[in-house]
């Protein structure tokens, strides 16, 4: 637990999607961390991490981009953070491989002419919130608690698996996002499909497959009482929000469900400029739930949300 | 395949836990456990022509649950890698039959192309 965070530089790796497609994920993260007095140093001049961790044993060249990012980060601090679950998976697993596999470490260092042993800590913002800020402190900084929204925390794959290398949380029943949502005042709804795969990049092989995955996940969240879900990965957001129209086209019993990045909810709770949340870019309009959030002390409002759920439209 | 994946395929006792938890089995022609069985029986040809390795999205659910410590995601990648190194792309990103979803995040193009094309 660091009491004084102001002298600790946390290096932030945005990756290919965070300043463009998933701008609200990045902007609300940066603004929220400012409110929490955590210094972020954004890496300049970074390159793509390659998005997927190379799984073929001889593909050591596939680890070079992530190793470069880790080495670059070391110049600015000893903690590296990133929001996209794919980047997080690649950076943490690469760092782990450098720490634990002498052959990989030697080959990468020989190629890069470096002497890196894996001493940078790759931490997810949720881990930083838990360990460096503390959920109690986060709770004390909340000015607008999200009291009226029942949220299902969705973890997906790359954030939590494979558990031996990611060491993020219990891979079958993770709780970190649950704890975060509770601390900003959400009513957390547990649902078994919170660790199911959203379909990942497979939309390029067929929309149906992704519609089926998204339907299974969102229906399971709803069946357990969720009005919306919160997640951390742009590709999950794409499959579950941007392409939610695929579900409504295929499954007539499905009514739309809003999806939030966890950082958007954090930003709202900490009172940052709502314009940064980019709610106009969400395909499923979260409007009614947001109204409820702003009037979170009014319990009547909650009933209105439930009754109006079928009015949430897909753009 | 054993070398490229670093996995001992004989450790698998066909308990089917991997297949039970895989999200993509509805679309697969060989189930995840059958991929291993084929290789155990020397029927590599079967897995090389199967759709299954391309449908595996490296979600690591099977890896998490296998009681024998078999990392099936690395076996699927070994099969894809062998095919890609033979020039057999599953998706030709510059081909006319492939339609990029215009509204998708950069992350999707990078991950999809690294898994499915050469
Ligand atoms: S879970 Fe493991 S042991 Fe069981 S069938 Fe799958 S690979 Fe084999
Ligand atoms: S890693 Fe591949 S085979 Fe294993 S559960 Fe996920 S999609 Fe299925």
Coordinates of C-alpha atoms and ligand atoms in Angstrom, one line a residue:
Chain A
X1 CA 0.0 0.0 0.0
X2 CA 1.5 3.3 -1.0
X3 CA 0.3 6.2 1.1
X4 CA 1.9 8.8 -1.1
X5 CA 1.1 8.1 -4.7
X6 CA 2.1 11.4 -6.0
X7 CA 5.8 10.5 -6.4
X8 CA 5.0 7.3 -8.2
X9 CA 5.0 7.3 -11.9
X10 CA 2.7 4.8 -13.5
X11 CA 3.5 4.3 -17.2
X12 CA 0.5 4.1 -19.4
X13 CA 0.5 2.2 -22.7
X14 CA -2.5 3.1 -24.7
X15 CA -2.2 0.7 -27.7
X16 CA -3.8 0.9 -31.1
X17 CA -7.4 1.4 -30.1
X18 CA -7.4 3.6 -27.0
X19 CA -7.0 7.0 -28.6
X20 CA -9.3 6.3 -31.5
X21 CA -12.0 3.7 -31.4
X22 CA -12.2 3.4 -27.6
X23 CA -11.4 7.0 -26.8
X24 CA -13.9 7.2 -23.9
X25 CA -12.2 4.2 -22.2
X26 CA -8.9 6.1 -22.2
X27 CA -10.2 9.6 -21.5
X28 CA -12.3 8.6 -18.5
X29 CA -9.5 6.5 -17.1
X30 CA -7.0 9.4 -17.3
X31 CA -9.4 11.9 -15.8
X32 CA -10.5 9.6 -13.0
X33 CA -6.9 8.8 -12.1
X34 CA -6.2 12.6 -12.0
X35 CA -9.1 12.9 -9.5
X36 CA -7.4 10.1 -7.4
X37 CA -4.0 11.9 -7.5
X38 CA -2.3 9.2 -9.4
X39 CA 0.3 10.3 -11.9
X40 CA 0.2 8.7 -15.3
X41 CA 3.1 9.0 -17.7
X42 CA 1.8 8.1 -21.2
X43 CA 4.4 6.4 -23.3
X44 CA 5.2 8.4 -26.4
X45 CA 6.4 6.8 -29.6
X46 CA 5.1 3.3 -28.8
X47 CA 4.4 0.6 -31.2
X48 CA 1.7 -2.1 -31.5
X49 CA 2.0 -4.9 -29.0
X50 CA 0.7 -7.3 -31.7
X51 CA -2.6 -7.9 -29.8
X52 CA -2.3 -11.7 -29.4
X53 CA 0.4 -13.5 -27.3
X54 CA 2.4 -15.8 -29.7
X55 CA 1.7 -19.4 -28.6
X56 CA 4.0 -21.3 -30.9
X57 CA 7.2 -22.1 -29.0
X58 CA 9.6 -21.0 -31.7
X59 CA 7.9 -17.7 -32.3
X60 CA 10.3 -15.6 -30.2
X61 CA 10.2 -12.8 -32.8
X62 CA 6.5 -12.4 -32.0
X63 CA 7.6 -11.3 -28.4
X64 CA 9.9 -8.6 -29.6
X65 CA 7.3 -5.7 -29.9
X66 CA 6.0 -6.4 -26.3
X67 CA 9.5 -6.7 -25.0
X68 CA 10.3 -3.3 -26.5
X69 CA 7.4 -1.7 -24.8
X70 CA 8.4 -3.2 -21.5
X71 CA 12.0 -1.9 -21.9
X72 CA 10.7 1.5 -23.0
X73 CA 8.4 1.6 -19.9
X74 CA 11.3 0.9 -17.6
X75 CA 12.9 4.2 -18.5
X76 CA 9.9 6.1 -17.0
X77 CA 8.8 4.0 -14.0
X78 CA 8.5 0.6 -12.6
X79 CA 4.8 0.1 -13.1
X80 CA 3.3 -0.3 -16.6
X81 CA -0.5 -0.2 -17.1
X82 CA -2.8 -0.6 -20.0
X83 CA -6.6 -0.9 -20.4
X84 CA -7.2 -3.1 -23.4
X85 CA -7.4 -6.7 -22.2
X86 CA -5.5 -7.9 -25.3
X87 CA -2.6 -5.5 -24.6
X88 CA -2.7 -6.4 -20.9
X89 CA -2.6 -10.1 -21.7
X90 CA 0.3 -9.8 -24.2
X91 CA 2.4 -7.5 -21.9
X92 CA 1.9 -9.5 -18.8
X93 CA 2.6 -12.8 -20.4
X94 CA 5.6 -11.5 -22.2
X95 CA 7.0 -10.1 -19.0
X96 CA 6.3 -13.4 -17.3
X97 CA 8.1 -15.3 -20.1
X98 CA 11.1 -13.0 -19.7
X99 CA 11.2 -13.6 -16.0
X100 CA 10.7 -17.3 -16.0
X101 CA 12.2 -18.6 -19.3
X102 CA 15.9 -18.2 -19.5
X103 CA 16.1 -19.1 -23.2
X104 CA 13.4 -16.5 -24.2
X105 CA 15.1 -13.9 -22.0
X106 CA 18.5 -14.5 -23.5
X107 CA 17.3 -14.5 -27.1
X108 CA 15.2 -11.4 -26.7
X109 CA 18.1 -9.5 -24.9
X110 CA 20.6 -10.6 -27.6
X111 CA 18.3 -9.4 -30.4
X112 CA 17.4 -6.1 -28.7
X113 CA 20.9 -5.6 -27.3
X114 CA 19.4 -5.0 -23.8
X115 CA 19.6 -6.5 -20.4
X116 CA 16.0 -6.8 -19.3
X117 CA 15.0 -9.3 -16.7
X118 CA 11.3 -8.6 -16.4
X119 CA 11.5 -6.2 -13.4
X120 CA 8.7 -3.9 -14.6
X121 CA 5.3 -4.6 -13.0
X122 CA 2.5 -4.9 -15.5
X123 CA -0.6 -3.9 -13.6
X124 CA -4.2 -3.5 -14.7
X125 CA -5.9 -0.3 -13.6
X126 CA -8.3 -2.4 -11.5
X127 CA -5.3 -3.9 -9.7
X128 CA -3.9 -0.4 -9.2
X129 CA -7.2 0.7 -7.7
X130 CA -7.2 -2.2 -5.3
X131 CA -3.6 -2.2 -4.2
X132 CA -2.4 1.4 -4.6
X133 CA -5.5 3.4 -4.0
X134 CA -7.7 1.0 -2.0
X135 CA -11.4 0.5 -2.7
X136 CA -12.2 2.3 0.6
X137 CA -10.4 5.4 -0.6
X138 CA -12.0 5.2 -4.0
X139 CA -15.4 5.0 -2.2
X140 CA -14.6 8.1 -0.2
X141 CA -13.9 10.1 -3.4
X142 CA -17.2 9.2 -5.0
X143 CA -19.4 12.3 -5.4
X144 CA -22.2 10.7 -7.5
X145 CA -22.7 7.0 -6.5
X146 CA -24.2 4.8 -9.2
X147 CA -26.8 3.6 -6.7
X148 CA -29.7 2.9 -9.0
X149 CA -28.1 0.7 -11.6
X150 CA -27.9 -3.1 -11.4
X151 CA -24.7 -4.0 -13.2
X152 CA -23.3 -7.3 -14.3
X153 CA -19.4 -7.3 -14.2
X154 CA -18.1 -8.9 -17.4
X155 CA -14.5 -10.1 -17.5
X156 CA -14.2 -12.1 -20.7
X157 CA -11.0 -14.0 -21.5
X158 CA -7.8 -12.1 -21.9
X159 CA -8.0 -10.3 -18.6
X160 CA -8.1 -13.4 -16.5
X161 CA -6.7 -16.3 -18.5
X162 CA -4.5 -18.3 -18.6
X163 CA -4.5 -18.0 -14.8
X164 CA -1.0 -19.4 -14.2
X165 CA 0.5 -16.5 -16.1
X166 CA -2.1 -13.8 -15.7
X167 CA -2.5 -14.3 -11.9
X168 CA -5.3 -11.7 -12.0
X169 CA -8.0 -13.3 -10.0
X170 CA -10.0 -16.5 -9.6
X171 CA -10.4 -17.6 -13.2
X172 CA -13.8 -19.1 -12.7
X173 CA -15.3 -16.6 -10.3
X174 CA -13.3 -13.3 -10.4
X175 CA -14.3 -10.6 -8.0
X176 CA -12.1 -7.6 -8.7
X177 CA -14.4 -5.8 -11.1
X178 CA -17.3 -6.7 -8.7
X179 CA -15.4 -5.0 -5.8
X180 CA -14.7 -2.0 -7.9
X181 CA -18.3 -1.6 -9.0
X182 CA -19.5 -1.9 -5.4
X183 CA -17.1 0.8 -4.3
X184 CA -18.5 3.3 -6.7
X185 CA -22.0 2.5 -5.5
X186 CA -23.4 0.1 -8.1
X187 CA -25.6 -2.8 -7.3
X188 CA -23.5 -5.7 -8.5
X189 CA -25.2 -8.7 -10.1
X190 CA -23.2 -11.9 -10.3
X191 CA -23.8 -14.0 -13.4
X192 CA -22.0 -17.2 -14.5
X193 CA -21.3 -16.1 -18.0
X194 CA -19.1 -13.3 -16.8
X195 CA -16.0 -15.3 -17.9
X196 CA -17.4 -16.6 -21.2
X197 CA -15.7 -15.5 -24.5
X198 CA -17.5 -12.7 -26.3
X199 CA -16.5 -14.1 -29.7
X200 CA -13.3 -12.1 -30.0
X201 CA -12.2 -11.4 -33.6
X202 CA -14.3 -14.2 -35.0
X203 CA -16.8 -11.8 -36.5
X204 CA -14.5 -11.9 -39.5
X205 CA -15.5 -15.5 -40.0
X206 CA -19.2 -15.1 -39.4
X207 CA -21.6 -12.7 -37.7
X208 CA -23.8 -15.5 -36.5
X209 CA -21.2 -16.9 -34.2
X210 CA -20.6 -13.6 -32.5
X211 CA -24.4 -12.9 -32.2
X212 CA -24.8 -16.3 -30.5
X213 CA -22.0 -15.6 -28.0
X214 CA -23.2 -12.1 -27.2
X215 CA -26.8 -13.3 -26.8
X216 CA -25.7 -16.0 -24.4
X217 CA -23.8 -13.6 -22.3
X218 CA -26.3 -10.7 -22.2
X219 CA -29.3 -13.0 -21.6
X220 CA -27.5 -14.7 -18.8
X221 CA -26.7 -11.3 -17.2
X222 CA -30.3 -10.2 -17.6
X223 CA -31.7 -13.5 -16.2
X224 CA -29.7 -12.9 -13.1
X225 CA -31.1 -9.4 -12.7
X226 CA -28.6 -7.1 -14.5
X227 CA -29.9 -3.9 -16.3
X228 CA -26.5 -3.3 -17.9
X229 CA -23.0 -4.7 -17.9
X230 CA -19.6 -3.2 -17.3
X231 CA -16.4 -4.4 -19.0
X232 CA -12.9 -3.3 -19.8
X233 CA -12.0 -4.4 -23.3
X234 CA -12.7 -2.6 -26.6
X235 CA -13.3 -5.8 -28.5
X236 CA -15.8 -7.1 -25.9
X237 CA -17.5 -3.7 -26.2
X238 CA -17.6 -4.1 -30.0
X239 CA -19.2 -7.5 -29.9
X240 CA -21.6 -6.7 -27.0
X241 CA -22.6 -3.1 -27.7
X242 CA -21.6 -2.0 -31.2
X243 CA -22.9 -5.2 -32.8
X244 CA -25.8 -5.8 -30.5
X245 CA -28.0 -5.2 -33.5
X246 CA -27.0 -8.7 -34.7
X247 CA -28.6 -10.1 -31.6
X248 CA -31.9 -8.2 -32.0
X249 CA -32.0 -9.3 -35.6
X250 CA -31.6 -12.9 -34.8
X251 CA -33.3 -13.3 -31.5
X252 CA -36.8 -11.8 -31.3
X253 CA -37.0 -12.3 -27.5
X254 CA -34.0 -10.1 -26.9
X255 CA -34.3 -6.5 -25.8
X256 CA -31.3 -4.2 -25.8
X257 CA -29.0 -3.9 -22.8
X258 CA -26.6 -1.0 -22.3
X259 CA -22.9 -1.7 -22.0
X260 CA -20.4 0.5 -20.1
X261 CA -16.6 0.6 -19.9
X262 CA -15.8 0.4 -16.2
X263 CA -13.9 3.6 -16.4
X264 CA -16.9 5.5 -17.7
X265 CA -18.8 4.6 -14.6
X266 CA -15.8 5.5 -12.5
X267 CA -15.6 8.9 -14.2
X268 CA -19.3 9.5 -13.6
X269 CA -19.0 8.5 -10.0
X270 CA -16.0 10.8 -9.4
X271 CA -17.7 13.7 -11.2
X272 CA -15.6 14.2 -14.3
X273 CA -16.9 15.9 -17.4
X274 CA -19.6 13.6 -18.7
X275 CA -18.7 14.6 -22.3
X276 CA -15.6 12.5 -21.9
X277 CA -17.7 9.4 -21.5
X278 CA -18.7 9.3 -25.2
X279 CA -22.1 8.0 -24.5
X280 CA -23.2 9.2 -27.9
X281 CA -20.9 6.6 -29.4
X282 CA -22.6 3.7 -27.6
X283 CA -24.9 1.9 -30.0
X284 CA -27.3 0.9 -27.2
X285 CA -28.4 4.2 -25.7
X286 CA -27.6 4.2 -21.9
X287 CA -29.7 7.4 -21.5
X288 CA -32.4 6.1 -19.2
X289 CA -30.0 4.4 -16.9
X290 CA -27.9 7.6 -16.8
X291 CA -30.8 9.7 -15.8
X292 CA -31.4 7.2 -13.0
X293 CA -27.8 7.5 -12.0
X294 CA -28.0 11.2 -11.7
X295 CA -31.0 10.9 -9.5
X296 CA -29.6 8.1 -7.6
X297 CA -31.1 9.1 -4.3
X298 CA -34.6 8.8 -5.7
X299 CA -35.7 5.2 -5.4
X300 CA -38.9 5.8 -7.5
X301 CA -36.6 6.4 -10.5
X302 CA -35.4 2.9 -10.3
X303 CA -38.8 1.5 -11.0
X304 CA -39.1 3.8 -14.0
X305 CA -35.9 2.4 -15.4
X306 CA -37.2 -1.2 -15.2
X307 CA -40.5 -0.4 -16.8
X308 CA -38.8 1.6 -19.6
X309 CA -36.2 -1.0 -20.4
X310 CA -37.9 -2.1 -23.6
X311 CA -37.5 1.5 -24.8
X312 CA -33.8 1.4 -24.8
X313 CA -33.2 1.4 -28.5
X314 CA -30.3 0.2 -30.7
X315 CA -29.2 3.0 -32.9
Chain B
X1 CA 3.0 -30.4 -33.4
X2 CA 4.2 -31.6 -30.0
X3 CA 7.4 -29.6 -30.5
X4 CA 5.8 -26.4 -31.7
X5 CA 3.2 -26.5 -29.0
X6 CA 5.5 -27.7 -26.3
X7 CA 2.7 -30.0 -25.1
X8 CA 2.8 -33.7 -24.2
X9 CA -0.3 -34.9 -26.1
X10 CA -0.2 -38.4 -24.4
X11 CA -1.0 -36.7 -21.1
X12 CA -4.6 -36.2 -22.4
X13 CA -7.0 -38.9 -21.2
X14 CA -10.0 -37.7 -23.2
X15 CA -12.0 -36.5 -20.2
X16 CA -13.7 -33.9 -22.5
X17 CA -13.5 -31.1 -20.1
X18 CA -12.0 -28.9 -22.8
X19 CA -14.9 -29.6 -25.2
X20 CA -17.5 -29.1 -22.5
X21 CA -16.4 -25.5 -21.9
X22 CA -15.5 -24.4 -25.4
X23 CA -17.8 -21.6 -26.8
X24 CA -17.2 -22.5 -30.4
X25 CA -18.0 -26.2 -30.5
X26 CA -21.3 -25.7 -32.4
X27 CA -19.3 -24.6 -35.4
X28 CA -16.5 -27.0 -35.2
X29 CA -16.1 -30.1 -37.3
X30 CA -13.7 -31.7 -34.9
X31 CA -14.3 -31.2 -31.2
X32 CA -11.3 -29.9 -29.2
X33 CA -10.7 -33.3 -27.5
X34 CA -11.0 -35.0 -30.9
X35 CA -8.2 -32.8 -32.3
X36 CA -5.9 -34.3 -29.6
X37 CA -7.2 -37.8 -30.2
X38 CA -6.5 -37.5 -33.9
X39 CA -2.9 -36.5 -33.2
X40 CA -2.5 -39.2 -30.7
X41 CA -3.6 -41.7 -33.3
X42 CA -1.3 -40.3 -36.0
X43 CA -4.2 -38.8 -38.0
X44 CA -2.5 -35.4 -38.4
X45 CA -4.1 -35.0 -41.9
X46 CA -7.5 -34.8 -40.3
X47 CA -6.6 -31.9 -38.1
X48 CA -4.8 -30.1 -40.9
X49 CA -8.0 -30.0 -43.0
X50 CA -10.3 -29.3 -40.1
X51 CA -12.1 -25.9 -39.5
X52 CA -11.5 -26.3 -35.8
X53 CA -8.1 -24.7 -35.3
X54 CA -9.3 -21.5 -37.1
X55 CA -12.4 -21.3 -35.0
X56 CA -10.4 -21.5 -31.7
X57 CA -10.3 -18.0 -30.5
X58 CA -7.5 -18.6 -27.9
X59 CA -9.9 -17.8 -25.1
X60 CA -7.9 -20.1 -22.8
X61 CA -10.9 -21.7 -21.1
X62 CA -9.8 -25.2 -21.9
X63 CA -6.3 -24.4 -20.7
X64 CA -7.7 -23.2 -17.4
X65 CA -9.8 -26.4 -16.9
X66 CA -7.7 -29.3 -18.2
X67 CA -7.0 -31.6 -15.3
X68 CA -3.9 -32.9 -17.1
X69 CA -2.3 -29.6 -17.7
X70 CA -2.6 -29.8 -21.5
X71 CA -2.5 -26.3 -23.1
X72 CA -4.9 -26.9 -26.0
X73 CA -4.6 -23.3 -27.1
X74 CA -0.9 -23.9 -28.0
X75 CA -1.9 -27.1 -30.0
X76 CA -4.4 -25.1 -32.0
X77 CA -1.8 -22.4 -32.6
X78 CA 0.7 -25.0 -33.7
X79 CA -1.7 -26.3 -36.3
X80 CA -2.5 -22.8 -37.6
X81 CA 1.2 -22.0 -37.6
X82 CA 2.1 -25.1 -39.7
X83 CA -0.6 -24.2 -42.2
X84 CA 0.3 -20.6 -42.4
X85 CA 4.0 -21.5 -42.9
X86 CA 2.9 -23.6 -45.8
X87 CA 1.2 -20.5 -47.2
X88 CA -2.3 -21.7 -46.4
X89 CA -4.0 -18.6 -45.2
X90 CA -7.4 -19.0 -43.8
X91 CA -8.5 -15.5 -44.6
X92 CA -6.9 -13.4 -47.3
X93 CA -7.3 -9.9 -46.0
X94 CA -6.6 -8.3 -49.3
X95 CA -8.8 -10.7 -51.2
X96 CA -12.0 -9.5 -52.8
X97 CA -14.2 -12.0 -51.0
X98 CA -13.2 -10.7 -47.6
X99 CA -15.3 -7.8 -46.2
X100 CA -13.9 -5.8 -43.3
X101 CA -16.4 -4.7 -40.8
X102 CA -16.1 -0.9 -41.2
X103 CA -17.2 -0.1 -37.7
X104 CA -14.7 -2.4 -35.9
X105 CA -11.8 -1.4 -33.5
X106 CA -8.2 -1.6 -34.7
X107 CA -7.7 -4.3 -32.1
X108 CA -10.0 -6.6 -34.1
X109 CA -8.0 -6.2 -37.3
X110 CA -4.6 -6.8 -35.6
X111 CA -5.8 -9.8 -33.6
X112 CA -7.8 -11.4 -36.5
X113 CA -5.1 -11.0 -39.1
X114 CA -2.4 -12.3 -36.8
X115 CA -4.4 -15.4 -36.1
X116 CA -6.0 -16.1 -39.5
X117 CA -3.7 -14.8 -42.2
X118 CA 0.0 -15.1 -43.0
Ligands
LIG1 S1 -9.5 -31.4 -20.8 FE1 -7.3 -32.0 -21.0 S2 -7.2 -34.2 -20.5 FE2 -9.4 -33.6 -20.8 S3 -9.8 -34.1 -23.0 FE3 -9.3 -32.0 -22.9 S4 -7.0 -31.9 -23.2 FE4 -7.6 -34.0 -22.7
LIG2 S1 -8.8 -21.8 -26.4 FE1 -9.8 -22.5 -28.3 S2 -10.3 -24.7 -28.0 FE2 -9.9 -23.8 -26.0 S3 -11.9 -23.3 -25.1 FE3 -11.1 -21.4 -26.1 S4 -11.8 -21.5 -28.3 FE4 -12.1 -23.5 -27.4

